[in-house]
PDB file of C-alpha atoms and ligand atoms in Angstrom:
ATOM      1  CA  MET A   5     -12.056  11.080 -17.619  1.00  0.00           C
ATOM      2  CA  LEU A   6     -11.574  12.637 -14.178  1.00  0.00           C
ATOM      3  CA  GLU A   7     -13.512   9.834 -12.488  1.00  0.00           C
ATOM      4  CA  GLN A   8     -11.496   7.204 -14.347  1.00  0.00           C
ATOM      5  CA  ILE A   9      -8.187   8.780 -13.337  1.00  0.00           C
ATOM      6  CA  ILE A  10      -9.423   9.004  -9.739  1.00  0.00           C
ATOM      7  CA  SER A  11     -10.352   5.332  -9.704  1.00  0.00           C
ATOM      8  CA  ILE A  12      -6.930   4.251 -11.013  1.00  0.00           C
ATOM      9  CA  VAL A  13      -5.064   6.555  -8.617  1.00  0.00           C
ATOM     10  CA  ARG A  14      -7.100   5.187  -5.700  1.00  0.00           C
ATOM     11  CA  GLN A  15      -6.030   1.654  -6.672  1.00  0.00           C
ATOM     12  CA  ALA A  16      -2.410   2.827  -6.841  1.00  0.00           C
ATOM     13  CA  GLY A  17      -2.845   4.114  -3.285  1.00  0.00           C
ATOM     14  CA  GLU A  18      -3.294   0.490  -2.164  1.00  0.00           C
ATOM     15  CA  ILE A  19       0.278  -0.199  -3.296  1.00  0.00           C
ATOM     16  CA  VAL A  20       1.521   2.659  -1.098  1.00  0.00           C
ATOM     17  CA  LEU A  21      -0.524   1.448   1.881  1.00  0.00           C
ATOM     18  CA  SER A  22       0.736  -2.132   1.446  1.00  0.00           C
ATOM     19  CA  ALA A  23       4.353  -1.009   1.987  1.00  0.00           C
ATOM     20  CA  HIS A  24       6.537  -2.843   4.503  1.00  0.00           C
ATOM     21  CA  ASP A  25      10.305  -3.117   5.093  1.00  0.00           C
ATOM     22  CA  VAL A  26      10.689   0.020   2.975  1.00  0.00           C
ATOM     23  CA  TRP A  27      14.287   0.808   4.019  1.00  0.00           C
ATOM     24  CA  SER A  28      15.472  -2.528   2.625  1.00  0.00           C
ATOM     25  CA  GLN A  29      13.813  -1.700  -0.696  1.00  0.00           C
ATOM     26  CA  THR A  30      15.269   1.808  -0.984  1.00  0.00           C
ATOM     27  CA  HIS A  31      18.025   2.844  -3.374  1.00  0.00           C
ATOM     28  CA  GLU A  32      19.990   6.072  -3.756  1.00  0.00           C
ATOM     29  CA  LYS A  33      19.655   7.876  -7.090  1.00  0.00           C
ATOM     30  CA  SER A  34      22.048  10.849  -7.207  1.00  0.00           C
ATOM     31  CA  SER A  35      22.726  11.064  -3.434  1.00  0.00           C
ATOM     32  CA  ALA A  36      21.550   9.971   0.013  1.00  0.00           C
ATOM     33  CA  ALA A  37      18.932  12.766  -0.238  1.00  0.00           C
ATOM     34  CA  ASP A  38      17.587  11.465  -3.560  1.00  0.00           C
ATOM     35  CA  LEU A  39      15.877   8.125  -2.975  1.00  0.00           C
ATOM     36  CA  VAL A  40      13.705   5.723  -4.903  1.00  0.00           C
ATOM     37  CA  THR A  41      11.961   2.682  -3.448  1.00  0.00           C
ATOM     38  CA  GLU A  42      10.553  -0.443  -5.029  1.00  0.00           C
ATOM     39  CA  TYR A  43       7.136   1.063  -4.238  1.00  0.00           C
ATOM     40  CA  ASP A  44       7.795   4.211  -6.316  1.00  0.00           C
ATOM     41  CA  LEU A  45       8.681   1.884  -9.187  1.00  0.00           C
ATOM     42  CA  ALA A  46       5.667  -0.391  -8.642  1.00  0.00           C
ATOM     43  CA  VAL A  47       3.218   2.546  -8.496  1.00  0.00           C
ATOM     44  CA  GLU A  48       4.719   4.046 -11.649  1.00  0.00           C
ATOM     45  CA  ARG A  49       4.555   0.692 -13.491  1.00  0.00           C
ATOM     46  CA  PHE A  50       0.894   0.338 -12.483  1.00  0.00           C
ATOM     47  CA  LEU A  51       0.003   3.880 -13.602  1.00  0.00           C
ATOM     48  CA  LYS A  52       1.933   3.524 -16.852  1.00  0.00           C
ATOM     49  CA  GLU A  53      -0.072   0.410 -17.672  1.00  0.00           C
ATOM     50  CA  LYS A  54      -3.491   1.786 -16.624  1.00  0.00           C
ATOM     51  CA  LEU A  55      -3.532   5.507 -17.512  1.00  0.00           C
ATOM     52  CA  PRO A  56      -2.606   5.805 -21.228  1.00  0.00           C
ATOM     53  CA  PRO A  57      -5.466   3.524 -22.400  1.00  0.00           C
ATOM     54  CA  LEU A  58      -7.905   6.114 -20.978  1.00  0.00           C
ATOM     55  CA  MET A  59      -6.894   8.572 -23.721  1.00  0.00           C
ATOM     56  CA  PRO A  60      -6.012   7.027 -27.103  1.00  0.00           C
ATOM     57  CA  GLY A  61      -2.670   8.298 -28.397  1.00  0.00           C
ATOM     58  CA  SER A  62      -1.616   9.683 -25.026  1.00  0.00           C
ATOM     59  CA  LEU A  63       1.976   9.459 -23.775  1.00  0.00           C
ATOM     60  CA  PHE A  64       3.512   9.090 -20.323  1.00  0.00           C
ATOM     61  CA  PHE A  65       5.916  11.427 -18.507  1.00  0.00           C
ATOM     62  CA  GLY A  66       6.873   9.953 -15.129  1.00  0.00           C
ATOM     63  CA  GLU A  67       9.528  10.736 -12.540  1.00  0.00           C
ATOM     64  CA  GLU A  68      11.053   7.270 -12.563  1.00  0.00           C
ATOM     65  CA  GLU A  69      11.078   6.737 -16.358  1.00  0.00           C
ATOM     66  CA  LYS A  70      14.423   6.244 -18.106  1.00  0.00           C
ATOM     67  CA  GLU A  71      13.113   7.893 -21.264  1.00  0.00           C
ATOM     68  CA  ASN A  72      10.200  10.274 -21.181  1.00  0.00           C
ATOM     69  CA  ALA A  73       7.795  11.626 -23.758  1.00  0.00           C
ATOM     70  CA  ASP A  74       7.802  15.332 -24.666  1.00  0.00           C
ATOM     71  CA  PRO A  75       5.430  16.785 -22.038  1.00  0.00           C
ATOM     72  CA  LEU A  76       4.409  19.693 -24.266  1.00  0.00           C
ATOM     73  CA  THR A  77       3.049  17.784 -27.281  1.00  0.00           C
ATOM     74  CA  GLY A  78      -0.312  16.032 -27.529  1.00  0.00           C
ATOM     75  CA  TRP A  79      -1.992  14.319 -24.587  1.00  0.00           C
ATOM     76  CA  VAL A  80       0.518  13.428 -21.859  1.00  0.00           C
ATOM     77  CA  PHE A  81       0.077  11.972 -18.375  1.00  0.00           C
ATOM     78  CA  ILE A  82       2.537  13.739 -16.021  1.00  0.00           C
ATOM     79  CA  VAL A  83       3.056  11.449 -13.036  1.00  0.00           C
ATOM     80  CA  ASP A  84       4.814  11.445  -9.688  1.00  0.00           C
ATOM     81  CA  PRO A  85       4.225   7.905  -8.370  1.00  0.00           C
ATOM     82  CA  ILE A  86       5.150   8.877  -4.809  1.00  0.00           C
ATOM     83  CA  ASP A  87       5.628  12.541  -4.005  1.00  0.00           C
ATOM     84  CA  GLY A  88       7.337  12.743  -0.631  1.00  0.00           C
ATOM     85  CA  THR A  89       9.576   9.686  -0.959  1.00  0.00           C
ATOM     86  CA  THR A  90      11.747  10.686   2.019  1.00  0.00           C
ATOM     87  CA  ASN A  91       8.600  10.885   4.179  1.00  0.00           C
ATOM     88  CA  PHE A  92       7.504   7.517   2.776  1.00  0.00           C
ATOM     89  CA  VAL A  93      10.824   5.801   3.560  1.00  0.00           C
ATOM     90  CA  ARG A  94      10.729   7.185   7.102  1.00  0.00           C
ATOM     91  CA  GLY A  95       7.125   6.242   7.814  1.00  0.00           C
ATOM     92  CA  LEU A  96       6.049   9.868   8.213  1.00  0.00           C
ATOM     93  CA  LYS A  97       2.807   9.236   6.294  1.00  0.00           C
ATOM     94  CA  GLN A  98       2.852  12.502   4.357  1.00  0.00           C
ATOM     95  CA  SER A  99       3.127  11.419   0.718  1.00  0.00           C
ATOM     96  CA  ALA A 100       0.874  11.436  -2.321  1.00  0.00           C
ATOM     97  CA  ILE A 101       0.363  10.148  -5.826  1.00  0.00           C
ATOM     98  CA  SER A 102       0.170  12.974  -8.352  1.00  0.00           C
ATOM     99  CA  VAL A 103      -1.313  12.601 -11.847  1.00  0.00           C
ATOM    100  CA  ALA A 104      -1.925  15.378 -14.363  1.00  0.00           C
ATOM    101  CA  LEU A 105      -3.237  14.975 -17.886  1.00  0.00           C
ATOM    102  CA  ALA A 106      -1.978  17.744 -20.138  1.00  0.00           C
ATOM    103  CA  HIS A 107      -2.803  18.615 -23.738  1.00  0.00           C
ATOM    104  CA  ASP A 108      -0.226  20.527 -25.784  1.00  0.00           C
ATOM    105  CA  GLY A 109       1.358  21.880 -22.617  1.00  0.00           C
ATOM    106  CA  ALA A 110      -1.848  22.864 -20.776  1.00  0.00           C
ATOM    107  CA  VAL A 111      -2.961  20.774 -17.803  1.00  0.00           C
ATOM    108  CA  GLU A 112      -6.583  19.716 -18.297  1.00  0.00           C
ATOM    109  CA  TYR A 113      -7.031  17.277 -15.371  1.00  0.00           C
ATOM    110  CA  GLY A 114      -5.253  17.022 -12.033  1.00  0.00           C
ATOM    111  CA  VAL A 115      -5.512  14.391  -9.296  1.00  0.00           C
ATOM    112  CA  VAL A 116      -3.467  14.261  -6.066  1.00  0.00           C
ATOM    113  CA  TYR A 117      -4.200  11.446  -3.615  1.00  0.00           C
ATOM    114  CA  ASP A 118      -3.030  11.114  -0.017  1.00  0.00           C
ATOM    115  CA  PRO A 119      -3.701   7.425   0.705  1.00  0.00           C
ATOM    116  CA  TYR A 120      -2.960   7.795   4.427  1.00  0.00           C
ATOM    117  CA  LYS A 121      -5.758  10.308   4.988  1.00  0.00           C
ATOM    118  CA  ASP A 122      -7.791   8.925   2.095  1.00  0.00           C
ATOM    119  CA  GLU A 123      -7.926  12.452   0.662  1.00  0.00           C
ATOM    120  CA  MET A 124      -8.494  12.717  -3.082  1.00  0.00           C
ATOM    121  CA  PHE A 125      -7.922  16.201  -4.515  1.00  0.00           C
ATOM    122  CA  SER A 126      -9.112  16.645  -8.086  1.00  0.00           C
ATOM    123  CA  ALA A 127      -9.794  19.243 -10.738  1.00  0.00           C
ATOM    124  CA  LYS A 128     -10.778  19.526 -14.368  1.00  0.00           C
ATOM    125  CA  ARG A 129      -9.957  22.773 -16.161  1.00  0.00           C
ATOM    126  CA  GLY A 130     -12.969  25.090 -15.809  1.00  0.00           C
ATOM    127  CA  GLY A 131     -14.786  22.685 -13.492  1.00  0.00           C
ATOM    128  CA  GLY A 132     -13.625  23.740 -10.013  1.00  0.00           C
ATOM    129  CA  ALA A 133     -11.515  21.867  -7.493  1.00  0.00           C
ATOM    130  CA  PHE A 134     -12.649  19.164  -5.100  1.00  0.00           C
ATOM    131  CA  LEU A 135     -11.545  17.215  -2.042  1.00  0.00           C
ATOM    132  CA  ASN A 136     -13.288  13.848  -1.837  1.00  0.00           C
ATOM    133  CA  GLY A 137     -15.997  15.217  -4.110  1.00  0.00           C
ATOM    134  CA  ARG A 138     -16.657  18.414  -2.122  1.00  0.00           C
ATOM    135  CA  PRO A 139     -15.740  21.818  -3.624  1.00  0.00           C
ATOM    136  CA  ILE A 140     -12.650  23.469  -2.127  1.00  0.00           C
ATOM    137  CA  HIS A 141     -11.444  27.060  -2.169  1.00  0.00           C
ATOM    138  CA  VAL A 142      -8.251  28.869  -1.185  1.00  0.00           C
ATOM    139  CA  SER A 143      -8.342  30.805   2.084  1.00  0.00           C
ATOM    140  CA  GLU A 144      -9.031  34.521   2.391  1.00  0.00           C
ATOM    141  CA  ARG A 145      -6.432  34.951   5.127  1.00  0.00           C
ATOM    142  CA  SER A 146      -3.700  37.539   4.904  1.00  0.00           C
ATOM    143  CA  LEU A 147      -0.186  36.378   5.654  1.00  0.00           C
ATOM    144  CA  SER A 148      -0.132  38.302   8.931  1.00  0.00           C
ATOM    145  CA  GLU A 149      -2.768  35.847  10.186  1.00  0.00           C
ATOM    146  CA  GLY A 150      -1.517  32.989   8.019  1.00  0.00           C
ATOM    147  CA  VAL A 151       0.806  29.997   7.853  1.00  0.00           C
ATOM    148  CA  PHE A 152       2.876  29.348   4.754  1.00  0.00           C
ATOM    149  CA  GLY A 153       4.464  26.186   3.419  1.00  0.00           C
ATOM    150  CA  MET A 154       7.873  25.947   1.811  1.00  0.00           C
ATOM    151  CA  GLY A 155      10.171  23.382   0.255  1.00  0.00           C
ATOM    152  CA  THR A 156      13.943  23.199   0.397  1.00  0.00           C
ATOM    153  CA  ALA A 157      14.658  22.356  -3.274  1.00  0.00           C
ATOM    154  CA  ILE A 158      16.698  19.385  -2.055  1.00  0.00           C
ATOM    155  CA  TYR A 159      17.900  18.386  -5.519  1.00  0.00           C
ATOM    156  CA  ASP A 160      19.172  21.899  -6.366  1.00  0.00           C
ATOM    157  CA  ARG A 161      21.111  22.951  -3.324  1.00  0.00           C
ATOM    158  CA  GLN A 162      22.458  26.101  -4.957  1.00  0.00           C
ATOM    159  CA  PHE A 163      19.091  27.598  -3.945  1.00  0.00           C
ATOM    160  CA  LEU A 164      19.742  27.202  -0.222  1.00  0.00           C
ATOM    161  CA  ALA A 165      20.632  30.873   0.411  1.00  0.00           C
ATOM    162  CA  PRO A 166      17.655  32.425  -1.468  1.00  0.00           C
ATOM    163  CA  THR A 167      15.331  29.794   0.048  1.00  0.00           C
ATOM    164  CA  MET A 168      16.383  30.857   3.534  1.00  0.00           C
ATOM    165  CA  ARG A 169      16.157  34.569   2.613  1.00  0.00           C
ATOM    166  CA  VAL A 170      12.581  34.225   1.369  1.00  0.00           C
ATOM    167  CA  THR A 171      11.640  32.018   4.316  1.00  0.00           C
ATOM    168  CA  GLU A 172      12.928  34.645   6.747  1.00  0.00           C
ATOM    169  CA  GLN A 173      11.064  37.472   5.000  1.00  0.00           C
ATOM    170  CA  LEU A 174       7.786  35.519   4.928  1.00  0.00           C
ATOM    171  CA  PHE A 175       8.198  34.230   8.479  1.00  0.00           C
ATOM    172  CA  ARG A 176       8.600  37.776   9.798  1.00  0.00           C
ATOM    173  CA  ARG A 177       5.244  38.659   8.185  1.00  0.00           C
ATOM    174  CA  SER A 178       3.325  35.478   9.141  1.00  0.00           C
ATOM    175  CA  CYS A 179       2.282  33.376  12.132  1.00  0.00           C
ATOM    176  CA  ASP A 180       4.470  30.380  11.206  1.00  0.00           C
ATOM    177  CA  PHE A 181       5.584  28.076   8.421  1.00  0.00           C
ATOM    178  CA  ARG A 182       5.703  24.345   7.619  1.00  0.00           C
ATOM    179  CA  ARG A 183       8.091  22.168   5.595  1.00  0.00           C
ATOM    180  CA  LEU A 184       5.872  19.117   5.134  1.00  0.00           C
ATOM    181  CA  GLY A 185       7.957  17.310   2.485  1.00  0.00           C
ATOM    182  CA  ALA A 186       5.512  16.544  -0.329  1.00  0.00           C
ATOM    183  CA  ALA A 187       5.110  19.440  -2.757  1.00  0.00           C
ATOM    184  CA  ALA A 188       1.983  18.091  -4.466  1.00  0.00           C
ATOM    185  CA  LEU A 189       0.235  17.997  -1.080  1.00  0.00           C
ATOM    186  CA  ASP A 190       1.615  21.425  -0.155  1.00  0.00           C
ATOM    187  CA  LEU A 191      -0.130  22.817  -3.240  1.00  0.00           C
ATOM    188  CA  CYS A 192      -3.380  21.036  -2.346  1.00  0.00           C
ATOM    189  CA  ASN A 193      -3.097  22.378   1.197  1.00  0.00           C
ATOM    190  CA  VAL A 194      -3.053  25.890  -0.290  1.00  0.00           C
ATOM    191  CA  ALA A 195      -5.977  24.959  -2.567  1.00  0.00           C
ATOM    192  CA  CYS A 196      -8.186  23.948   0.360  1.00  0.00           C
ATOM    193  CA  GLY A 197      -7.115  26.805   2.625  1.00  0.00           C
ATOM    194  CA  ARG A 198      -5.049  24.861   5.173  1.00  0.00           C
ATOM    195  CA  LEU A 199      -1.994  26.875   4.104  1.00  0.00           C
ATOM    196  CA  ASP A 200      -2.155  30.452   2.829  1.00  0.00           C
ATOM    197  CA  LEU A 201       0.891  30.427   0.564  1.00  0.00           C
ATOM    198  CA  PHE A 202       3.669  28.077  -0.606  1.00  0.00           C
ATOM    199  CA  PHE A 203       7.006  28.489  -2.341  1.00  0.00           C
ATOM    200  CA  GLU A 204       9.932  26.342  -3.434  1.00  0.00           C
ATOM    201  CA  TYR A 205      12.920  27.288  -5.593  1.00  0.00           C
ATOM    202  CA  SER A 206      13.032  24.180  -7.761  1.00  0.00           C
ATOM    203  CA  LEU A 207      10.370  21.612  -8.561  1.00  0.00           C
ATOM    204  CA  SER A 208       9.834  19.195 -11.445  1.00  0.00           C
ATOM    205  CA  PRO A 209       6.738  19.123 -13.657  1.00  0.00           C
ATOM    206  CA  TRP A 210       5.437  15.969 -11.917  1.00  0.00           C
ATOM    207  CA  ASP A 211       5.565  17.776  -8.547  1.00  0.00           C
ATOM    208  CA  HIS A 212       3.385  20.741  -9.541  1.00  0.00           C
ATOM    209  CA  ALA A 213       1.368  19.889 -12.689  1.00  0.00           C
ATOM    210  CA  ALA A 214      -1.675  18.373 -10.946  1.00  0.00           C
ATOM    211  CA  GLY A 215      -1.517  20.543  -7.808  1.00  0.00           C
ATOM    212  CA  GLY A 216      -1.145  23.677  -9.920  1.00  0.00           C
ATOM    213  CA  LEU A 217      -4.436  23.071 -11.710  1.00  0.00           C
ATOM    214  CA  ILE A 218      -6.117  22.214  -8.401  1.00  0.00           C
ATOM    215  CA  ILE A 219      -4.926  25.578  -6.965  1.00  0.00           C
ATOM    216  CA  THR A 220      -6.141  27.677  -9.878  1.00  0.00           C
ATOM    217  CA  GLU A 221      -9.470  25.829  -9.966  1.00  0.00           C
ATOM    218  CA  ALA A 222      -9.762  26.523  -6.220  1.00  0.00           C
ATOM    219  CA  GLY A 223      -9.423  30.253  -6.900  1.00  0.00           C
ATOM    220  CA  GLY A 224      -5.697  30.617  -6.175  1.00  0.00           C
ATOM    221  CA  VAL A 225      -2.673  31.501  -8.270  1.00  0.00           C
ATOM    222  CA  ILE A 226       0.513  29.684  -9.214  1.00  0.00           C
ATOM    223  CA  SER A 227       3.573  30.995 -11.040  1.00  0.00           C
ATOM    224  CA  THR A 228       7.332  30.836 -10.829  1.00  0.00           C
ATOM    225  CA  LEU A 229       9.083  33.109  -8.352  1.00  0.00           C
ATOM    226  CA  GLU A 230       9.885  35.330 -11.339  1.00  0.00           C
ATOM    227  CA  GLY A 231       6.143  35.627 -11.981  1.00  0.00           C
ATOM    228  CA  ALA A 232       6.287  33.524 -15.172  1.00  0.00           C
ATOM    229  CA  PRO A 233       3.802  30.762 -16.083  1.00  0.00           C
ATOM    230  CA  MET A 234       4.665  27.244 -14.916  1.00  0.00           C
ATOM    231  CA  ASP A 235       7.099  25.231 -17.029  1.00  0.00           C
ATOM    232  CA  TYR A 236       6.150  21.606 -17.748  1.00  0.00           C
ATOM    233  CA  ALA A 237       9.343  20.755 -19.635  1.00  0.00           C
ATOM    234  CA  HIS A 238      11.979  21.769 -17.051  1.00  0.00           C
ATOM    235  CA  ARG A 239      12.449  22.236 -13.344  1.00  0.00           C
ATOM    236  CA  CYS A 240      11.307  25.665 -12.165  1.00  0.00           C
ATOM    237  CA  SER A 241      10.471  27.613  -9.022  1.00  0.00           C
ATOM    238  CA  VAL A 242       6.943  27.735  -7.615  1.00  0.00           C
ATOM    239  CA  TRP A 243       4.942  30.476  -5.920  1.00  0.00           C
ATOM    240  CA  ALA A 244       1.383  29.434  -4.993  1.00  0.00           C
ATOM    241  CA  SER A 245      -1.017  31.647  -3.128  1.00  0.00           C
ATOM    242  CA  ASN A 246      -4.528  32.677  -2.318  1.00  0.00           C
ATOM    243  CA  GLN A 247      -5.734  35.983  -3.812  1.00  0.00           C
ATOM    244  CA  VAL A 248      -4.957  38.025  -0.696  1.00  0.00           C
ATOM    245  CA  ASN A 249      -1.249  37.199  -0.561  1.00  0.00           C
ATOM    246  CA  LYS A 250      -0.335  36.885  -4.230  1.00  0.00           C
ATOM    247  CA  GLY A 251       1.123  40.422  -4.445  1.00  0.00           C
ATOM    248  CA  ILE A 252       3.673  39.713  -1.700  1.00  0.00           C
ATOM    249  CA  LEU A 253       5.852  38.153  -4.398  1.00  0.00           C
ATOM    250  CA  ARG A 254       6.578  41.611  -5.814  1.00  0.00           C
ATOM    251  CA  GLU A 255       7.628  42.896  -2.392  1.00  0.00           C
ATOM    252  CA  LEU A 256      10.133  40.111  -1.680  1.00  0.00           C
ATOM    253  CA  GLU A 257      13.859  40.285  -2.067  1.00  0.00           C
ATOM    254  CA  VAL A 258      14.340  36.967  -3.887  1.00  0.00           C
TER     255      VAL A 258
HETATM  256  C1  IPD B 386      10.058  16.064  -3.516  1.00  0.00           C
HETATM  257  C2  IPD B 386       9.053  16.538  -2.516  1.00  0.00           C
HETATM  258  C3  IPD B 386       9.662  17.583  -1.623  1.00  0.00           C
HETATM  259  C4  IPD B 386      10.240  18.736  -2.404  1.00  0.00           C
HETATM  260  C5  IPD B 386      11.203  18.249  -3.461  1.00  0.00           C
HETATM  261  C6  IPD B 386      10.498  17.229  -4.358  1.00  0.00           C
HETATM  262  P1  IPD B 386       9.921  13.488  -4.297  1.00  0.00           P
HETATM  263  O1  IPD B 386       9.491  15.081  -4.357  1.00  0.00           O
HETATM  264  O2  IPD B 386       7.929  17.080  -3.154  1.00  0.00           O
HETATM  265  O3  IPD B 386       8.722  18.134  -0.743  1.00  0.00           O
HETATM  266  O4  IPD B 386      10.924  19.582  -1.519  1.00  0.00           O
HETATM  267  O5  IPD B 386      11.646  19.361  -4.203  1.00  0.00           O
HETATM  268  O6  IPD B 386      11.365  16.802  -5.343  1.00  0.00           O
HETATM  269  O7  IPD B 386      11.355  13.424  -4.706  1.00  0.00           O
HETATM  270  O8  IPD B 386       9.695  13.042  -2.912  1.00  0.00           O
HETATM  271  O9  IPD B 386       8.993  12.901  -5.299  1.00  0.00           O
HETATM  272 CA1   CA B 387       7.923  14.771  -6.196  1.00  0.00          CA
HETATM  273 CA1   CA B 388       8.541  11.090  -6.439  1.00  0.00          CA
END
């Protein structure tokens, strides 16, 4: 199953790499900060056609769908066709395709693909996490020697003040931070030890489902900022960390 998902996601990456004149094929959803391009739609159409036949009876839960399946019942593909759409529109080349396959609300397979770097992150529950077929592991760095990633919860701007508060607290304890603009890749960057911690106040299931499994299979942890398990039916906050820094969550003023 994992290899089949990887093969389909790699093909979808060709659609992302073929992009041209993206601005002219970009539309606003709820605001100028919430964009969708013809490429997001094309990748999602491709994945919706190719993925469900891999698992008979499975359903599809995608960011650009008008009507979605219940993500908590049966086998469901949870898909972000392009995570990091703003980066994509602007040619920043920091975007990914994210595909999780969940069963009754538990993610069993996760694949995140950065077509620009040709980096394929993957995990199967209980089977470890991999980058281009090689095992990956979270770092063992403490935050005082580390760099954290964060996201600005752009679609839920009521979280601006707490986002800045947490960023300030973490920044004071760390070397630096990054806001790279594609949450699925942020999670994979924690999974392979390039970042030592990541947080964002509001993400959707398609942003974190695949990356969350990849983190835990790489030896890290993921929860909400309240310390609760991840929610695959609603937007929620995300706290992802290696083992060394996970306890910092309890010390933060959130
Ligand atoms: C967004 C990106 C971004 C994060 C947002 C997400 P999209 O996904 O992952 O980094 O800050 O919260 O919604 O809209 O580009 O698929
Ligand atoms: Ca996304
Ligand atoms: Ca997206």
